[in-house]
PDB file of C-alpha atoms in Angstrom:
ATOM      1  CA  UNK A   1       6.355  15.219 -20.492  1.00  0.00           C
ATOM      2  CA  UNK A   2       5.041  14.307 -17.095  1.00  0.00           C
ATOM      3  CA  UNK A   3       5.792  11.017 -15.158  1.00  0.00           C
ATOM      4  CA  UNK A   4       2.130  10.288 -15.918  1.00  0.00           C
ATOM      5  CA  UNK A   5       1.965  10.515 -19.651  1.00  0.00           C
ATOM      6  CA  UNK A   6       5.466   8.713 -19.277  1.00  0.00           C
ATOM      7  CA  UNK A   7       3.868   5.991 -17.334  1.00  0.00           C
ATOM      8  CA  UNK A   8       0.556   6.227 -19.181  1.00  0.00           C
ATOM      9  CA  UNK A   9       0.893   6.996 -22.642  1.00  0.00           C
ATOM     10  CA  UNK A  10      -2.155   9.555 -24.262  1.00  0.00           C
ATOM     11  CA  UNK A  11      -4.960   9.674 -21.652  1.00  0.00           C
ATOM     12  CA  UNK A  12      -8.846  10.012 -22.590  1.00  0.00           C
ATOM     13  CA  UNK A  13     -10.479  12.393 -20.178  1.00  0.00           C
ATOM     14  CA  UNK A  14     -12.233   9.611 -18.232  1.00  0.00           C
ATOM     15  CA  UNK A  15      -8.811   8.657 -17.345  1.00  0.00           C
ATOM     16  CA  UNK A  16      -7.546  12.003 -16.361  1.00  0.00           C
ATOM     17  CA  UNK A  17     -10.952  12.424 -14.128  1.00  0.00           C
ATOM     18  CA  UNK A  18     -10.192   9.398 -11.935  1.00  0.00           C
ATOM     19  CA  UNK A  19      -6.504  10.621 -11.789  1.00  0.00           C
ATOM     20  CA  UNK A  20      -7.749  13.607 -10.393  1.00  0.00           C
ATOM     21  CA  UNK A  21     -10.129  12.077  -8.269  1.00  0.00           C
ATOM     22  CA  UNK A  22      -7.956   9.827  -7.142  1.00  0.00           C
ATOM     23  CA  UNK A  23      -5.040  12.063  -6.364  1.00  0.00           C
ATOM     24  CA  UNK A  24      -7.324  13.949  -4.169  1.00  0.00           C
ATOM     25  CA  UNK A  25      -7.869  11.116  -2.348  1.00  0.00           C
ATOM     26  CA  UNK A  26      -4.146  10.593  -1.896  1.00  0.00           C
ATOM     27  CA  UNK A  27      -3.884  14.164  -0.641  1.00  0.00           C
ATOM     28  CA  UNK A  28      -7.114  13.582   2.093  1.00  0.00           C
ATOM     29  CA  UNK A  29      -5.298  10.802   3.405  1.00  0.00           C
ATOM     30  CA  UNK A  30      -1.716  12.230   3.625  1.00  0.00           C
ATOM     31  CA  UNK A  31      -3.758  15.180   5.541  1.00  0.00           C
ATOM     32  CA  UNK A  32      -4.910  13.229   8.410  1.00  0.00           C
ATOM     33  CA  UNK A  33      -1.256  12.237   8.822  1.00  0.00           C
ATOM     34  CA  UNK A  34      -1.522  15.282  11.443  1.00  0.00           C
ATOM     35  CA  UNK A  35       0.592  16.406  14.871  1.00  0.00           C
ATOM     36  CA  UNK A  36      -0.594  20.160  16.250  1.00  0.00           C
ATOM     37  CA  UNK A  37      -2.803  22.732  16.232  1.00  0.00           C
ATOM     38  CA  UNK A  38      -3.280  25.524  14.887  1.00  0.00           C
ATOM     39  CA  UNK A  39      -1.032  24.527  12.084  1.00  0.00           C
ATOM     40  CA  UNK A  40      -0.614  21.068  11.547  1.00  0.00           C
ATOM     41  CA  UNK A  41       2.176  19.103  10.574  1.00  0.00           C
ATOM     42  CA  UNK A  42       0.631  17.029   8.241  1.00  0.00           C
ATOM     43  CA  UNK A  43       2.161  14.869   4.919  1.00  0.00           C
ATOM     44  CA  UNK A  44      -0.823  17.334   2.805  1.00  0.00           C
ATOM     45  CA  UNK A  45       2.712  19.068   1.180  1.00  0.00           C
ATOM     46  CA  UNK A  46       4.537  15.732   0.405  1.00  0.00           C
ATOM     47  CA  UNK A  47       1.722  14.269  -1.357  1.00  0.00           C
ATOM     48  CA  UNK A  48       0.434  17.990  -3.418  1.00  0.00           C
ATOM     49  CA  UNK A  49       3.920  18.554  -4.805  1.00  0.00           C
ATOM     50  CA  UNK A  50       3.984  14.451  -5.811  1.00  0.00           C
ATOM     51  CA  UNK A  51       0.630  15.059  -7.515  1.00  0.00           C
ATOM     52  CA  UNK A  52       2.139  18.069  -8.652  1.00  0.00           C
ATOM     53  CA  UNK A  53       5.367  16.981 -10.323  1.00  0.00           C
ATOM     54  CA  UNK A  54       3.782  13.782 -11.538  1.00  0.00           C
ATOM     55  CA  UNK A  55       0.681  14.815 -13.019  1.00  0.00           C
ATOM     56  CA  UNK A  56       1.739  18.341 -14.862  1.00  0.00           C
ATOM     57  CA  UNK A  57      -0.338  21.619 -14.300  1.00  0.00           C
ATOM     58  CA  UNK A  58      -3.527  20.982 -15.410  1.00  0.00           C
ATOM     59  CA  UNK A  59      -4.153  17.796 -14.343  1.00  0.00           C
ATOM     60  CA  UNK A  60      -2.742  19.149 -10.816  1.00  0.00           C
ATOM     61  CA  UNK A  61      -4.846  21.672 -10.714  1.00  0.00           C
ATOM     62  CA  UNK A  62      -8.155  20.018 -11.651  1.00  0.00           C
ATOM     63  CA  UNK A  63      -6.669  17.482  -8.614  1.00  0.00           C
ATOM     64  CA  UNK A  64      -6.568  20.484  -5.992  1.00  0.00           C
ATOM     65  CA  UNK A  65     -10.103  21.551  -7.337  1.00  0.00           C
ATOM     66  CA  UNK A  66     -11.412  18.035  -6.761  1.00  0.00           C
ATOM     67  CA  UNK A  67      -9.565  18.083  -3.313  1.00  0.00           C
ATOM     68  CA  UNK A  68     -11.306  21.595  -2.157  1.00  0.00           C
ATOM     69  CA  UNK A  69     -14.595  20.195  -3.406  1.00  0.00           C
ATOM     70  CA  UNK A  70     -14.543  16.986  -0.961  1.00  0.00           C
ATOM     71  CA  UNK A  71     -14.458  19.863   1.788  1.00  0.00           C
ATOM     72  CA  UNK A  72     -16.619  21.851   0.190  1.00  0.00           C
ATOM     73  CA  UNK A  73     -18.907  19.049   0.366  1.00  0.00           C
ATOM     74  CA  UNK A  74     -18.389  17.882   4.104  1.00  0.00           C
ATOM     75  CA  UNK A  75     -15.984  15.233   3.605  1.00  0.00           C
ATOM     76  CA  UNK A  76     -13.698  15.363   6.550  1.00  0.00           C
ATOM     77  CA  UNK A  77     -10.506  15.853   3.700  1.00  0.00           C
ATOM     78  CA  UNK A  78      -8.772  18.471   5.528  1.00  0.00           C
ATOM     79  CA  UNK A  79      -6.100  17.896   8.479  1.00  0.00           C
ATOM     80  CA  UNK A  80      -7.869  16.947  11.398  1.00  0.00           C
ATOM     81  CA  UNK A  81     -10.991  15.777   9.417  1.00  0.00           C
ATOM     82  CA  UNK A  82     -11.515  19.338   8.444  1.00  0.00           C
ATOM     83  CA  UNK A  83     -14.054  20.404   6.078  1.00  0.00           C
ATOM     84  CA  UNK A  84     -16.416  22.997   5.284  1.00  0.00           C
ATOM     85  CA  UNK A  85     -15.370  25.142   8.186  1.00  0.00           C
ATOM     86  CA  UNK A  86     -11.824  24.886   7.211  1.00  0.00           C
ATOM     87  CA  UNK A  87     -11.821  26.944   3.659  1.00  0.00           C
ATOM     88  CA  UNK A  88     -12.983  29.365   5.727  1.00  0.00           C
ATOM     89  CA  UNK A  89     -10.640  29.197   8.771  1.00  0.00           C
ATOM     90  CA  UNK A  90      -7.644  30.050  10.358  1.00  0.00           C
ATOM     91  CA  UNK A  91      -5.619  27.602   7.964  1.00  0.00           C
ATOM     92  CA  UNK A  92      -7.098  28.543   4.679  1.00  0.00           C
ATOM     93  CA  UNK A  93      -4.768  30.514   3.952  1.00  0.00           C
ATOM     94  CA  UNK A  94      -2.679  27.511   3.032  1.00  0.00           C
ATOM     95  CA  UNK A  95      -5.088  25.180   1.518  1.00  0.00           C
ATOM     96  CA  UNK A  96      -5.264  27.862  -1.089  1.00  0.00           C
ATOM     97  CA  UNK A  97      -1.814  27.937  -1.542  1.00  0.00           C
ATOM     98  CA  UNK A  98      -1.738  24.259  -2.265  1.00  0.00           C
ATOM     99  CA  UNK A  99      -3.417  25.238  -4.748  1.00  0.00           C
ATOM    100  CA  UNK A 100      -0.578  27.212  -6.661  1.00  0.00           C
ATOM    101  CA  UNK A 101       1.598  24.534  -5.378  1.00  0.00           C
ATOM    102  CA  UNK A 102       0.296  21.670  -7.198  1.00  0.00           C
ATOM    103  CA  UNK A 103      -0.181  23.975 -10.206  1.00  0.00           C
ATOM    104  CA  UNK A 104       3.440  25.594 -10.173  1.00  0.00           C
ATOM    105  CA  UNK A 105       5.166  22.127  -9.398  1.00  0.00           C
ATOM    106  CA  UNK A 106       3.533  20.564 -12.213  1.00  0.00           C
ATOM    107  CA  UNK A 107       4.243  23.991 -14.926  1.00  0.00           C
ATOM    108  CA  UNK A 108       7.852  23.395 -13.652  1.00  0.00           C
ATOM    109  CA  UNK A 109       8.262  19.750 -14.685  1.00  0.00           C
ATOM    110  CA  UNK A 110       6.705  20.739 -18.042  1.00  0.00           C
ATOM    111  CA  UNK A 111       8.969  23.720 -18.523  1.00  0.00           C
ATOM    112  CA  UNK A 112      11.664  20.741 -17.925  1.00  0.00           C
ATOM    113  CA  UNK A 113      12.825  23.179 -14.609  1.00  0.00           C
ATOM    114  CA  UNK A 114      12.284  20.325 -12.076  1.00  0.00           C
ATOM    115  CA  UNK A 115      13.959  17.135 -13.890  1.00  0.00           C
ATOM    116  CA  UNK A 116      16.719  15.508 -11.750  1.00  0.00           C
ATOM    117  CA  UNK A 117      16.695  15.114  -7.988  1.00  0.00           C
ATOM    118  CA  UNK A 118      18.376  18.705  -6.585  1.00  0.00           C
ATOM    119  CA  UNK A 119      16.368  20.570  -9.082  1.00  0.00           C
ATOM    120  CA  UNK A 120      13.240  19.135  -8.251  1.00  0.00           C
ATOM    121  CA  UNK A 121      13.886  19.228  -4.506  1.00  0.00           C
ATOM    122  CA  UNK A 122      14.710  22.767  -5.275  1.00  0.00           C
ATOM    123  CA  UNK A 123      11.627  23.600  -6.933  1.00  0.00           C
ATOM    124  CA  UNK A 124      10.062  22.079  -3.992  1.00  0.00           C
ATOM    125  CA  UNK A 125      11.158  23.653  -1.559  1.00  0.00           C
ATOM    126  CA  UNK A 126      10.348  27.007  -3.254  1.00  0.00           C
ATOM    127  CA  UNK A 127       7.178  25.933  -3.672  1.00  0.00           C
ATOM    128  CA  UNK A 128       6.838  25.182   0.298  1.00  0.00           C
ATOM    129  CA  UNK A 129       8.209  28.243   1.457  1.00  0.00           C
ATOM    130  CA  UNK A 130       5.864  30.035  -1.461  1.00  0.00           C
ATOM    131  CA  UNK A 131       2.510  28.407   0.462  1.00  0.00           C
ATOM    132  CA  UNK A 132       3.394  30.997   3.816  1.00  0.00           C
ATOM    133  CA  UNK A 133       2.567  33.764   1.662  1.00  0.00           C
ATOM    134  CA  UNK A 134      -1.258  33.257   1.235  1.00  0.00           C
ATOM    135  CA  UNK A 135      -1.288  30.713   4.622  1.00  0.00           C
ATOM    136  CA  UNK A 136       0.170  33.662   6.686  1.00  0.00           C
ATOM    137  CA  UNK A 137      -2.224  36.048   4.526  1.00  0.00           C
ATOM    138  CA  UNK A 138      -5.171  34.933   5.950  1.00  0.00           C
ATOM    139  CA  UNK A 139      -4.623  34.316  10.071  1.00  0.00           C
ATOM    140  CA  UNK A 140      -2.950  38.013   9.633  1.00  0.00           C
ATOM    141  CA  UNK A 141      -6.404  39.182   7.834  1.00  0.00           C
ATOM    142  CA  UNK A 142      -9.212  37.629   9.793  1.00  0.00           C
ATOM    143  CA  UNK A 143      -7.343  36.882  13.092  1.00  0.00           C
ATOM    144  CA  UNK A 144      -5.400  39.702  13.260  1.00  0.00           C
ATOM    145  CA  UNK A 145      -2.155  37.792  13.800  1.00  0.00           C
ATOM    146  CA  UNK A 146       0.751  39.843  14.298  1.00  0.00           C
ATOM    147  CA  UNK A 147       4.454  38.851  12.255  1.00  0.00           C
ATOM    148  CA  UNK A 148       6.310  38.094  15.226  1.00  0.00           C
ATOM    149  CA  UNK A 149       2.973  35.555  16.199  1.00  0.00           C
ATOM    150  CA  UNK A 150       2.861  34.028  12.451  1.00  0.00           C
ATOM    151  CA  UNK A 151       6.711  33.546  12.295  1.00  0.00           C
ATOM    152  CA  UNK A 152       6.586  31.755  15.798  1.00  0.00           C
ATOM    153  CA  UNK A 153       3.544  29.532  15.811  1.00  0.00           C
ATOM    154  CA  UNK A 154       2.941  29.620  12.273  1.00  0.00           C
ATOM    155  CA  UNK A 155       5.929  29.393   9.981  1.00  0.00           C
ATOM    156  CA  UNK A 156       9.180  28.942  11.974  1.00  0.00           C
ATOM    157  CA  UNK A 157       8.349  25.538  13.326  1.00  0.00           C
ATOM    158  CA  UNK A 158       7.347  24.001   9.981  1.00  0.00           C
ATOM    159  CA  UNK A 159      10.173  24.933   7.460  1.00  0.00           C
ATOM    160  CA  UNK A 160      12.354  22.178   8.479  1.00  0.00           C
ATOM    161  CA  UNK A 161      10.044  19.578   7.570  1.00  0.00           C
ATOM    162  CA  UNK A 162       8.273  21.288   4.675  1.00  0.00           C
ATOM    163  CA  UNK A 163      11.860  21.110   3.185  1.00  0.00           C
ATOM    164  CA  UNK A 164      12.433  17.595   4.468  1.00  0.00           C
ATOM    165  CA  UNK A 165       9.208  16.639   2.469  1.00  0.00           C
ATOM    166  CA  UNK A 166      10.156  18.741  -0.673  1.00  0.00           C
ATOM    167  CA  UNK A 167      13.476  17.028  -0.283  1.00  0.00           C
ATOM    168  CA  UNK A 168      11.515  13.210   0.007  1.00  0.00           C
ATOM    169  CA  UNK A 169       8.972  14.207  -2.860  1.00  0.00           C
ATOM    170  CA  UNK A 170      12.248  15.018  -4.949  1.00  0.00           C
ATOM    171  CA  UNK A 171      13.418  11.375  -4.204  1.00  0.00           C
ATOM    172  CA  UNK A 172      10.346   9.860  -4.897  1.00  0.00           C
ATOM    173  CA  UNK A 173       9.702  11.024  -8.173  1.00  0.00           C
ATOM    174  CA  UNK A 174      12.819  11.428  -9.803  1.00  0.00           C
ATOM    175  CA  UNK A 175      13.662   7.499  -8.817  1.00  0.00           C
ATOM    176  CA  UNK A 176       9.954   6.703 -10.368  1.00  0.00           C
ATOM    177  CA  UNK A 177      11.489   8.273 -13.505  1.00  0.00           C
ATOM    178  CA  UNK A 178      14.513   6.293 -13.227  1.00  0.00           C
ATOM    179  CA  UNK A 179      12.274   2.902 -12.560  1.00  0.00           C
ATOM    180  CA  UNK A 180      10.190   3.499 -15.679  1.00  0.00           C
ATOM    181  CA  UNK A 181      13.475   3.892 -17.926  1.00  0.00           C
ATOM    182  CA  UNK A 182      14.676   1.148 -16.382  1.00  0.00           C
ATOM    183  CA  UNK A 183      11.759  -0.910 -17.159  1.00  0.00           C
ATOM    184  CA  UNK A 184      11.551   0.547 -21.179  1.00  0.00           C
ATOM    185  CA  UNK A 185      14.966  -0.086 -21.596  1.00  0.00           C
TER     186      UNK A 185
END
């Protein structure tokens, strides 16, 4: 069970669709929570894996789908006020790894993997290190970035805080769990 059907009870699918919706609209905001370039630092990862591990797989998934389409669309949804230009740039690498991210976070909440704090952080963190594979992919592919350029500009100075977010994520959801037993009980 996910903290949403916890909180919610049986959803109809008009009620999932404005989840979805909605939670995309969390993660465009958390994106333009930015510092640097090429890579920004942005709260995108804090808010995908609490969509993620709140909202289960599918409904994660259709919220990352929702979230590509603003851009895909023009809306300035990306970090920076990125759009179009962005699923196609030198970061898309890693907006299509959010896109396993929410998925996986919310498959390991279902699978009961991510259920107290360290486990969930855990699973977080995994998750954040997991996004480098396809977000180094791509510079490497149409840039022609070399590994010693990636791991310098591109991954080394953003593993501290993508863990610090996985970490806060962790916190934030497991004590929502802990607030809605509270207020059952």
């Amino acid at each position: 069970m996910t903290l949403t059907q916890a909180a919610l009870g049986k959803t109809t699918l008009l009620r999932q669709a404005l989840l979805a919706l909605g939670g995309a609209a969390f993660i465009a905001v958390a994106a333009q929570v930015s510092i640097g370039w090429p890579v920004p630092i942005t709260l995108q990862t804090l808010a995908i894996l609490i969509v993620g591990l709140t909202f289960g797989s599918r409904l994660a998934l259709a919220t990352m789908i929702a979230y590509l389409g603003y851009g895909a669309m023009g809306l300035p949804v990306f970090a920076n006020g990125g759009s179009v230009a962005s699923l196609v740039g030198p970061t898309a690498g890693f907006l299509y790894g959010f896109v396993a991210m929410a998925w996986l976070a919310g498959l390991a909440v279902e699978k009961g993997i991510a259920r107290g704090a360290v486990s969930t952080a855990l699973v977080g963190i995994a998750l954040s290190a997991l996004i480098y594979i396809p977000g180094l992919a791509w510079p490497a592919a149409v840039l022609g970035k070399t590994m010693p350029e990636l791991w310098a500009g591109w991954m080394a100075p953003f593993l501290l805080g993508d863990a610090i977010k996985a970490v806060i994520a962790a916190l934030l959801v497991t004590g929502a769990w802990k607030a809605l037993s509270a207020r059952k009980a």
